[in-house]
């Protein structure tokens, strides 16, 4: 009978004497206790190193309902502000599927014209009130003086400068008191200027412009508010015009033609370098006879023109006049001495030297005898195409370029003579009475 092998499990035991009692521990229990001791040692080491003063409960890092509510309010305010700005900047909003909403339909200002200035949107009525107030600080009314040499010879009521006695309006050009007006004044009489606050200024000096017949007046002033003179490019067909009549009543209209000329026959197409031929023309529904000696401004408050008896004198005719007065005490207008026809106003010309040109001035007749043009050698039928390098087309006028200069200044003219290009350097002279007599 084969020998059977016996499986023998040896359990190694270790004895420990505790208080005289032998305790047997298995190797498995020894291993467990050893692991527990290691964990306990690690925990003690961690807390000893951290130096906690007290044991706190860990904080909850979640937002909670209060945090969620605060964030929702902040995002709501941002969304509301953004949508408000968008609506203010866009009168119409388009959505998908062809849906459109016109915000203007819900506006309380529906039907009112809105003018935007300096990023502040206001109604046209409010803007005009502000503009009128600003401009009236720069406007004076002209009256005949009632008290001469300090002698009072009038009754109490007769001393009052009544509104219906005003001759017309003037505008302030310089802080020290130079004014401009279309009122016809007699240099042998005394006049006064009355400002917005009814302060009376004696008119000390009168200087007349021989070209425009505008009068420049001097009052004793200091730090006075002044007007800006509009430039040609600021006056376009359809430009809004604010008119003050001589009683300072305000009217609104538009420019019809900023460079209108009175042309009833072909001879009227002939212009002169020695006078202004154009004027401002307003909407046909407005008659300038209703605003004698009044003033025209654009919506920015710049002076567009002055109303004379029969026409509106553009402000850009006059910017150099004050410089002449300040330098010479008088206005010295220059002259060249030629008449001309603008090519853009003369379609249908058959001459081979003219028909293919799109710009320039055709000299009409010989220059005035003894004039700067005559001395320089300009001839009949010459075509002046440039002045000081500037093309003489619809945007450049030779008369304006001349009047921006002073006596003794030079102007360079580029001329076509029978197709050949030539250059002329001409010394400009003051237009004297003798020249005016020869011209007529």
Short mmCIF file of C-alpha atoms in Angstrom, two decimals:
data_model
loop_
_atom_site.label_atom_id
_atom_site.label_comp_id
_atom_site.label_asym_id
_atom_site.label_seq_id
_atom_site.Cartn_x
_atom_site.Cartn_y
_atom_site.Cartn_z
CA UNK A 1 0.00 0.00 0.00
CA UNK A 2 1.59 3.18 -1.15
CA UNK A 3 2.66 5.68 1.34
CA UNK A 4 0.34 8.69 1.57
CA UNK A 5 1.96 12.07 1.77
CA UNK A 6 0.67 14.29 4.44
CA UNK A 7 0.25 18.02 3.83
CA UNK A 8 1.69 19.77 6.81
CA UNK A 9 0.95 23.45 7.44
CA UNK A 10 3.43 25.04 9.70
CA UNK A 11 2.12 28.05 11.54
CA UNK A 12 5.02 30.07 12.83
CA UNK A 13 4.17 31.60 16.08
CA UNK A 14 5.87 34.29 18.07
CA UNK A 15 5.42 34.68 21.70
CA UNK A 16 5.20 38.01 23.40
CA UNK A 17 5.24 38.43 27.08
CA UNK A 18 2.89 41.13 28.27
CA UNK A 19 2.62 41.61 31.97
CA UNK A 20 3.84 38.13 32.45
CA UNK A 21 1.30 36.60 30.09
CA UNK A 22 2.48 34.87 27.01
CA UNK A 23 0.52 35.98 23.92
CA UNK A 24 0.87 34.19 20.70
CA UNK A 25 0.70 36.22 17.46
CA UNK A 26 0.47 34.86 14.03
CA UNK A 27 2.61 36.36 11.26
CA UNK A 28 -0.56 37.65 9.54
CA UNK A 29 -1.70 39.63 12.54
CA UNK A 30 1.80 40.94 12.97
CA UNK A 31 1.76 42.28 9.43
CA UNK A 32 -1.62 44.01 9.95
CA UNK A 33 -0.49 45.71 13.11
CA UNK A 34 2.68 46.86 11.44
CA UNK A 35 0.64 48.48 8.61
CA UNK A 36 -1.61 50.23 11.09
CA UNK A 37 1.39 51.59 12.93
CA UNK A 38 2.80 53.00 9.69
CA UNK A 39 -0.46 54.79 8.84
CA UNK A 40 -0.69 56.23 12.33
CA UNK A 41 2.86 57.49 12.10
CA UNK A 42 2.20 59.23 8.74
CA UNK A 43 -0.89 61.00 10.08
CA UNK A 44 0.92 62.21 13.17
CA UNK A 45 3.83 63.43 11.06
CA UNK A 46 1.46 65.39 8.70
CA UNK A 47 -0.35 67.26 11.48
CA UNK A 48 2.87 67.97 13.37
CA UNK A 49 4.42 69.56 10.26
CA UNK A 50 1.36 71.76 9.42
CA UNK A 51 1.32 73.52 12.78
CA UNK A 52 -2.46 73.93 12.89
CA UNK A 53 -3.73 76.29 15.57
CA UNK A 54 -7.11 74.64 15.42
CA UNK A 55 -8.89 72.08 13.38
CA UNK A 56 -11.29 73.83 10.95
CA UNK A 57 -14.03 72.36 8.93
CA UNK A 58 -13.12 72.37 5.25
CA UNK A 59 -14.82 75.19 3.31
CA UNK A 60 -17.42 74.46 0.64
CA UNK A 61 -15.99 75.70 -2.67
CA UNK A 62 -19.31 75.79 -4.54
CA UNK A 63 -21.02 79.10 -5.61
CA UNK A 64 -24.22 78.48 -3.84
CA UNK A 65 -27.55 80.10 -4.73
CA UNK A 66 -26.36 83.57 -3.70
CA UNK A 67 -23.38 83.49 -6.06
CA UNK A 68 -25.50 82.27 -8.94
CA UNK A 69 -27.99 85.09 -8.34
CA UNK A 70 -25.26 87.78 -8.33
CA UNK A 71 -23.75 86.49 -11.59
CA UNK A 72 -27.21 86.41 -13.21
CA UNK A 73 -27.85 90.05 -12.23
CA UNK A 74 -24.47 91.19 -13.62
CA UNK A 75 -25.00 89.45 -16.96
CA UNK A 76 -28.54 90.85 -17.13
CA UNK A 77 -27.29 94.42 -16.69
CA UNK A 78 -24.63 93.94 -19.38
CA UNK A 79 -27.18 92.50 -21.81
CA UNK A 80 -29.64 95.33 -21.13
CA UNK A 81 -27.01 98.04 -21.67
CA UNK A 82 -25.77 96.42 -24.89
CA UNK A 83 -29.27 96.08 -26.32
CA UNK A 84 -30.11 99.70 -25.44
CA UNK A 85 -27.01 100.99 -27.26
CA UNK A 86 -27.84 98.80 -30.25
CA UNK A 87 -31.42 100.07 -30.45
CA UNK A 88 -30.30 103.71 -30.20
CA UNK A 89 -27.90 103.21 -33.10
CA UNK A 90 -30.21 101.17 -35.33
CA UNK A 91 -33.72 102.35 -36.13
CA UNK A 92 -34.45 99.08 -37.93
CA UNK A 93 -33.62 95.58 -36.70
CA UNK A 94 -33.69 92.54 -39.00
CA UNK A 95 -34.25 89.00 -37.74
CA UNK A 96 -34.05 85.66 -39.59
CA UNK A 97 -36.94 84.56 -41.81
CA UNK A 98 -37.49 88.11 -43.14
CA UNK A 99 -38.76 89.61 -39.86
CA UNK A 100 -38.05 93.37 -39.52
CA UNK A 101 -38.84 95.75 -36.66
CA UNK A 102 -38.77 99.56 -37.09
CA UNK A 103 -37.88 101.01 -33.69
CA UNK A 104 -38.88 104.47 -34.97
CA UNK A 105 -42.52 103.41 -34.97
CA UNK A 106 -42.44 103.24 -31.17
CA UNK A 107 -40.52 106.51 -30.66
CA UNK A 108 -42.24 109.50 -29.06
CA UNK A 109 -40.29 111.75 -31.47
CA UNK A 110 -41.82 110.17 -34.55
CA UNK A 111 -42.16 112.70 -37.35
CA UNK A 112 -39.56 115.09 -35.92
CA UNK A 113 -36.36 115.74 -37.83
CA UNK A 114 -33.33 114.71 -35.79
CA UNK A 115 -29.92 116.36 -36.07
CA UNK A 116 -26.83 114.66 -34.62
CA UNK A 117 -24.10 116.97 -33.34
CA UNK A 118 -21.09 116.06 -31.20
CA UNK A 119 -22.47 112.54 -30.62
CA UNK A 120 -25.55 113.92 -28.82
CA UNK A 121 -28.86 113.22 -30.53
CA UNK A 122 -31.48 115.92 -30.10
CA UNK A 123 -34.53 117.06 -32.02
CA UNK A 124 -34.15 119.73 -34.69
CA UNK A 125 -36.24 122.17 -32.65
CA UNK A 126 -33.87 121.91 -29.68
CA UNK A 127 -30.83 122.20 -31.93
CA UNK A 128 -32.14 125.34 -33.66
CA UNK A 129 -32.89 127.00 -30.34
CA UNK A 130 -29.32 126.36 -29.20
CA UNK A 131 -27.89 127.47 -32.55
CA UNK A 132 -29.95 130.66 -32.55
CA UNK A 133 -28.77 131.53 -29.04
CA UNK A 134 -25.14 130.95 -29.99
CA UNK A 135 -25.32 132.95 -33.22
CA UNK A 136 -27.13 135.92 -31.71
CA UNK A 137 -24.10 136.46 -29.50
CA UNK A 138 -22.12 137.06 -32.71
CA UNK A 139 -24.70 139.29 -34.42
CA UNK A 140 -25.31 143.02 -33.99
CA UNK A 141 -28.01 145.35 -35.28
CA UNK A 142 -27.01 148.57 -37.04
CA UNK A 143 -28.86 151.84 -36.27
CA UNK A 144 -28.35 155.50 -37.14
CA UNK A 145 -26.95 157.20 -34.04
CA UNK A 146 -29.56 159.26 -32.19
CA UNK A 147 -27.27 161.26 -29.96
CA UNK A 148 -24.65 163.33 -31.76
CA UNK A 149 -21.60 164.74 -29.94
CA UNK A 150 -23.19 164.07 -26.55
CA UNK A 151 -26.03 166.54 -27.09
CA UNK A 152 -29.43 165.08 -26.14
CA UNK A 153 -32.05 166.64 -28.41
CA UNK A 154 -34.68 163.89 -28.36
CA UNK A 155 -37.65 163.17 -26.15
CA UNK A 156 -37.70 160.20 -23.78
CA UNK A 157 -39.36 157.80 -26.24
CA UNK A 158 -37.41 159.09 -29.23
CA UNK A 159 -34.16 158.09 -27.57
CA UNK A 160 -35.11 154.39 -27.70
CA UNK A 161 -33.63 152.24 -30.48
CA UNK A 162 -36.80 150.46 -31.56
CA UNK A 163 -36.52 147.17 -33.50
CA UNK A 164 -38.24 148.54 -36.60
CA UNK A 165 -35.61 151.28 -36.86
CA UNK A 166 -32.75 148.86 -37.49
CA UNK A 167 -30.97 149.19 -40.83
CA UNK A 168 -29.77 145.60 -40.89
CA UNK A 169 -27.51 143.06 -39.27
CA UNK A 170 -23.76 142.77 -38.94
CA UNK A 171 -21.54 139.88 -37.84
CA UNK A 172 -18.47 140.05 -35.60
CA UNK A 173 -15.25 139.07 -37.41
CA UNK A 174 -12.57 139.77 -34.81
CA UNK A 175 -12.38 139.77 -31.00
CA UNK A 176 -11.37 143.45 -31.03
CA UNK A 177 -14.52 144.58 -32.82
CA UNK A 178 -14.37 144.39 -36.62
CA UNK A 179 -17.84 143.81 -38.11
CA UNK A 180 -19.18 143.05 -41.58
CA UNK A 181 -22.53 144.14 -43.04
CA UNK A 182 -24.32 144.81 -46.33
CA UNK A 183 -26.03 147.89 -44.88
CA UNK A 184 -25.30 150.94 -47.06
CA UNK A 185 -23.69 153.56 -44.83
CA UNK A 186 -22.85 157.19 -45.37
CA UNK A 187 -19.36 157.92 -44.07
CA UNK A 188 -20.48 161.42 -43.11
CA UNK A 189 -23.05 160.15 -40.60
CA UNK A 190 -22.84 158.44 -37.22
CA UNK A 191 -24.02 154.89 -36.55
CA UNK A 192 -24.16 152.51 -33.63
CA UNK A 193 -24.20 148.73 -33.20
CA UNK A 194 -26.51 147.06 -30.69
CA UNK A 195 -25.61 143.59 -29.43
CA UNK A 196 -27.84 140.83 -28.05
CA UNK A 197 -27.77 142.37 -24.57
CA UNK A 198 -28.70 145.82 -25.94
CA UNK A 199 -25.23 147.17 -25.26
CA UNK A 200 -24.52 150.15 -27.52
CA UNK A 201 -21.23 150.41 -29.44
CA UNK A 202 -20.28 153.50 -31.42
CA UNK A 203 -19.06 152.71 -34.94
CA UNK A 204 -15.62 154.29 -35.15
CA UNK A 205 -14.53 153.38 -38.69
CA UNK A 206 -16.12 152.31 -41.99
CA UNK A 207 -14.15 150.56 -44.76
CA UNK A 208 -15.91 149.53 -48.00
CA UNK A 209 -15.02 146.65 -50.32
CA UNK A 210 -15.12 147.89 -53.94
CA UNK A 211 -15.81 144.37 -55.26
CA UNK A 212 -18.70 143.21 -53.11
CA UNK A 213 -19.91 146.57 -51.72
CA UNK A 214 -19.77 145.00 -48.25
CA UNK A 215 -18.93 147.41 -45.44
CA UNK A 216 -16.46 146.61 -42.66
CA UNK A 217 -17.09 148.47 -39.41
CA UNK A 218 -14.94 148.98 -36.31
CA UNK A 219 -16.34 149.17 -32.79
CA UNK A 220 -14.48 149.29 -29.48
CA UNK A 221 -14.57 145.68 -28.33
CA UNK A 222 -12.52 143.11 -26.48
CA UNK A 223 -12.78 139.30 -26.45
CA UNK A 224 -15.91 139.39 -28.59
CA UNK A 225 -17.28 136.09 -29.97
CA UNK A 226 -16.60 135.76 -33.70
CA UNK A 227 -18.20 133.89 -36.61
CA UNK A 228 -16.50 131.38 -38.87
CA UNK A 229 -16.70 131.96 -42.63
CA UNK A 230 -17.89 128.94 -44.59
CA UNK A 231 -15.83 127.66 -47.51
CA UNK A 232 -17.12 126.83 -50.99
CA UNK A 233 -17.12 123.07 -50.32
CA UNK A 234 -19.49 123.61 -47.38
CA UNK A 235 -22.19 125.01 -49.67
CA UNK A 236 -23.79 122.26 -51.73
CA UNK A 237 -27.22 121.97 -53.33
CA UNK A 238 -29.63 120.91 -50.59
CA UNK A 239 -27.51 122.30 -47.73
CA UNK A 240 -29.72 123.50 -44.87
CA UNK A 241 -29.63 127.28 -44.45
CA UNK A 242 -30.56 129.28 -41.35
CA UNK A 243 -31.60 132.85 -42.22
CA UNK A 244 -31.77 135.80 -39.84
CA UNK A 245 -33.69 138.80 -41.13
CA UNK A 246 -32.82 142.28 -39.88
CA UNK A 247 -35.21 141.83 -36.93
CA UNK A 248 -33.32 138.63 -35.97
CA UNK A 249 -36.24 136.40 -36.88
CA UNK A 250 -35.11 132.93 -37.89
CA UNK A 251 -36.09 131.02 -41.06
CA UNK A 252 -35.06 127.69 -42.58
CA UNK A 253 -34.49 126.86 -46.24
CA UNK A 254 -32.00 125.08 -48.52
CA UNK A 255 -29.37 126.08 -51.06
CA UNK A 256 -30.52 125.61 -54.64
CA UNK A 257 -27.26 126.59 -56.36
CA UNK A 258 -24.08 127.62 -54.51
CA UNK A 259 -22.44 129.22 -57.60
CA UNK A 260 -25.42 130.69 -59.40
CA UNK A 261 -24.97 133.30 -62.11
CA UNK A 262 -27.50 135.55 -63.76
CA UNK A 263 -27.48 134.29 -67.35
CA UNK A 264 -30.30 135.46 -69.61
CA UNK A 265 -28.34 135.61 -72.89
CA UNK A 266 -25.08 134.14 -74.23
CA UNK A 267 -23.23 137.39 -73.51
CA UNK A 268 -23.87 136.73 -69.82
CA UNK A 269 -21.52 133.74 -70.04
CA UNK A 270 -18.60 136.17 -70.28
CA UNK A 271 -16.97 136.63 -66.89
CA UNK A 272 -14.18 138.86 -65.61
CA UNK A 273 -11.14 138.21 -63.45
CA UNK A 274 -11.77 141.61 -61.88
CA UNK A 275 -15.17 141.03 -60.26
CA UNK A 276 -17.18 138.20 -58.75
CA UNK A 277 -19.82 136.83 -61.08
CA UNK A 278 -21.46 134.21 -58.90
CA UNK A 279 -23.81 134.35 -55.93
CA UNK A 280 -25.76 132.01 -53.67
CA UNK A 281 -29.23 130.98 -54.78
CA UNK A 282 -31.79 129.57 -52.34
CA UNK A 283 -34.89 127.45 -52.71
CA UNK A 284 -37.21 129.04 -55.27
CA UNK A 285 -39.89 129.43 -52.61
CA UNK A 286 -37.68 131.92 -50.74
CA UNK A 287 -37.35 135.50 -51.96
CA UNK A 288 -34.30 137.40 -50.71
CA UNK A 289 -36.37 140.59 -50.80
CA UNK A 290 -37.94 139.30 -47.58
CA UNK A 291 -34.55 139.37 -45.83
CA UNK A 292 -32.80 142.64 -46.78
CA UNK A 293 -29.44 143.04 -45.05
CA UNK A 294 -29.90 139.66 -43.39
CA UNK A 295 -27.45 136.83 -42.75
CA UNK A 296 -27.23 133.18 -43.82
CA UNK A 297 -25.63 130.40 -41.78
CA UNK A 298 -25.28 126.66 -42.18
CA UNK A 299 -26.30 124.14 -39.51
CA UNK A 300 -22.80 124.27 -38.02
CA UNK A 301 -23.08 128.00 -37.40
CA UNK A 302 -20.64 129.10 -40.13
CA UNK A 303 -21.55 132.19 -42.15
CA UNK A 304 -22.63 131.24 -45.69
CA UNK A 305 -23.50 134.67 -47.01
CA UNK A 306 -24.86 138.17 -46.58
CA UNK A 307 -28.07 139.39 -48.20
CA UNK A 308 -27.70 142.58 -50.22
CA UNK A 309 -30.39 144.40 -52.16
CA UNK A 310 -30.46 142.06 -55.16
CA UNK A 311 -28.31 139.03 -54.34
CA UNK A 312 -26.63 136.91 -51.68
CA UNK A 313 -22.89 137.54 -51.39
CA UNK A 314 -21.04 134.28 -50.56
CA UNK A 315 -18.84 134.41 -47.46
CA UNK A 316 -15.90 132.90 -49.38
CA UNK A 317 -15.64 136.13 -51.41
CA UNK A 318 -14.50 137.99 -48.31
CA UNK A 319 -11.92 136.17 -46.13
CA UNK A 320 -8.92 138.24 -47.26
CA UNK A 321 -10.63 141.61 -46.80
CA UNK A 322 -9.96 141.78 -43.07
CA UNK A 323 -6.29 140.94 -43.66
CA UNK A 324 -6.06 143.88 -46.07
CA UNK A 325 -7.70 146.19 -43.53
CA UNK A 326 -5.42 145.10 -40.70
CA UNK A 327 -2.29 145.51 -42.85
CA UNK A 328 -3.18 148.60 -44.88
CA UNK A 329 -6.21 150.18 -43.23
CA UNK A 330 -8.11 149.65 -46.48
CA UNK A 331 -9.12 146.89 -48.88
CA UNK A 332 -6.91 146.62 -51.96
CA UNK A 333 -8.53 144.47 -54.61
CA UNK A 334 -6.27 143.11 -57.35
CA UNK A 335 -6.95 142.84 -61.04
CA UNK A 336 -5.63 140.88 -64.01
CA UNK A 337 -7.53 142.64 -66.80
CA UNK A 338 -9.16 139.86 -68.85
CA UNK A 339 -12.65 138.63 -69.68
CA UNK A 340 -13.17 134.92 -70.27
CA UNK A 341 -15.62 132.08 -70.92
CA UNK A 342 -15.49 128.82 -68.97
CA UNK A 343 -15.12 125.82 -71.28
CA UNK A 344 -17.48 123.68 -69.15
CA UNK A 345 -20.18 126.32 -69.71
CA UNK A 346 -19.67 126.47 -73.49
CA UNK A 347 -20.56 123.14 -75.13
CA UNK A 348 -20.73 123.04 -78.93
CA UNK A 349 -17.62 125.07 -79.79
CA UNK A 350 -16.29 124.09 -83.24
CA UNK A 351 -12.78 125.57 -83.11
CA UNK A 352 -10.26 122.73 -83.23
CA UNK A 353 -8.29 124.25 -80.37
CA UNK A 354 -11.35 124.36 -78.07
CA UNK A 355 -13.69 121.48 -78.92
CA UNK A 356 -11.66 118.69 -77.33
CA UNK A 357 -10.92 120.56 -74.08
CA UNK A 358 -12.86 119.69 -70.93
CA UNK A 359 -11.68 122.54 -68.69
CA UNK A 360 -10.01 125.95 -68.84
CA UNK A 361 -10.82 129.61 -69.53
CA UNK A 362 -10.96 131.02 -73.05
CA UNK A 363 -9.76 134.64 -73.09
CA UNK A 364 -12.62 136.64 -74.63
CA UNK A 365 -11.23 139.68 -76.43
CA UNK A 366 -7.91 141.43 -75.84
CA UNK A 367 -6.88 142.14 -72.22
CA UNK A 368 -7.54 145.58 -70.77
CA UNK A 369 -4.90 147.98 -72.04
CA UNK A 370 -2.09 148.46 -69.54
CA UNK A 371 -3.36 145.68 -67.28
CA UNK A 372 -1.04 143.02 -65.78
CA UNK A 373 -2.33 140.48 -68.35
CA UNK A 374 -1.66 142.91 -71.20
CA UNK A 375 1.87 143.61 -69.95
CA UNK A 376 2.59 139.87 -69.63
CA UNK A 377 1.52 139.14 -73.22
CA UNK A 378 -1.81 137.32 -72.77
CA UNK A 379 -3.82 137.41 -76.03
CA UNK A 380 -7.36 136.94 -77.29
CA UNK A 381 -8.37 133.23 -77.63
CA UNK A 382 -5.64 132.00 -75.29
CA UNK A 383 -6.86 129.16 -73.07
CA UNK A 384 -5.77 129.44 -69.44
CA UNK A 385 -5.76 125.88 -68.07
CA UNK A 386 -3.88 126.30 -64.76
CA UNK A 387 -3.11 128.96 -62.17
CA UNK A 388 -0.26 128.29 -59.74
CA UNK A 389 -0.43 124.65 -60.82
CA UNK A 390 -4.15 124.30 -60.02
CA UNK A 391 -6.47 123.10 -62.80
CA UNK A 392 -9.08 125.76 -63.60
CA UNK A 393 -12.20 123.60 -63.65
CA UNK A 394 -15.50 123.65 -61.75
CA UNK A 395 -13.68 123.46 -58.40
CA UNK A 396 -11.23 126.32 -58.99
CA UNK A 397 -12.04 129.92 -59.88
CA UNK A 398 -9.34 132.28 -61.18
CA UNK A 399 -10.96 135.34 -59.61
CA UNK A 400 -10.85 133.75 -56.14
CA UNK A 401 -7.21 132.77 -56.56
CA UNK A 402 -6.28 136.31 -57.55
CA UNK A 403 -8.18 137.93 -54.67
CA UNK A 404 -6.36 135.78 -52.11
CA UNK A 405 -3.14 137.64 -52.96
CA UNK A 406 -1.74 141.11 -52.25
CA UNK A 407 -0.41 143.84 -54.57
CA UNK A 408 3.01 142.83 -55.89
CA UNK A 409 2.35 139.10 -55.52
CA UNK A 410 2.96 136.88 -58.52
CA UNK A 411 0.62 134.39 -60.17
CA UNK A 412 1.75 131.69 -62.61
CA UNK A 413 -0.58 130.92 -65.53
CA UNK A 414 -0.35 127.89 -67.81
CA UNK A 415 -1.78 128.82 -71.22
CA UNK A 416 -2.57 126.98 -74.45
CA UNK A 417 -2.06 129.14 -77.54
CA UNK A 418 -3.19 127.33 -80.68
CA UNK A 419 -2.43 124.04 -78.96
CA UNK A 420 1.03 125.04 -77.71
CA UNK A 421 1.53 125.18 -73.93
CA UNK A 422 3.11 128.34 -72.51
CA UNK A 423 3.93 129.68 -69.03
CA UNK A 424 3.34 133.28 -67.85
CA UNK A 425 4.49 134.75 -64.53
CA UNK A 426 2.38 137.86 -63.90
CA UNK A 427 2.85 140.51 -61.20
CA UNK A 428 -0.58 141.47 -59.80
CA UNK A 429 -1.51 145.10 -59.24
CA UNK A 430 -4.12 146.94 -57.24
CA UNK A 431 -7.30 147.81 -59.10
CA UNK A 432 -7.34 151.62 -59.14
CA UNK A 433 -10.09 154.02 -60.15
CA UNK A 434 -8.36 154.55 -63.48
CA UNK A 435 -8.59 150.83 -64.25
CA UNK A 436 -12.30 150.81 -63.40
CA UNK A 437 -12.95 153.77 -65.71
CA UNK A 438 -11.11 152.10 -68.61
CA UNK A 439 -13.07 148.93 -68.00
CA UNK A 440 -16.37 150.72 -68.46
#
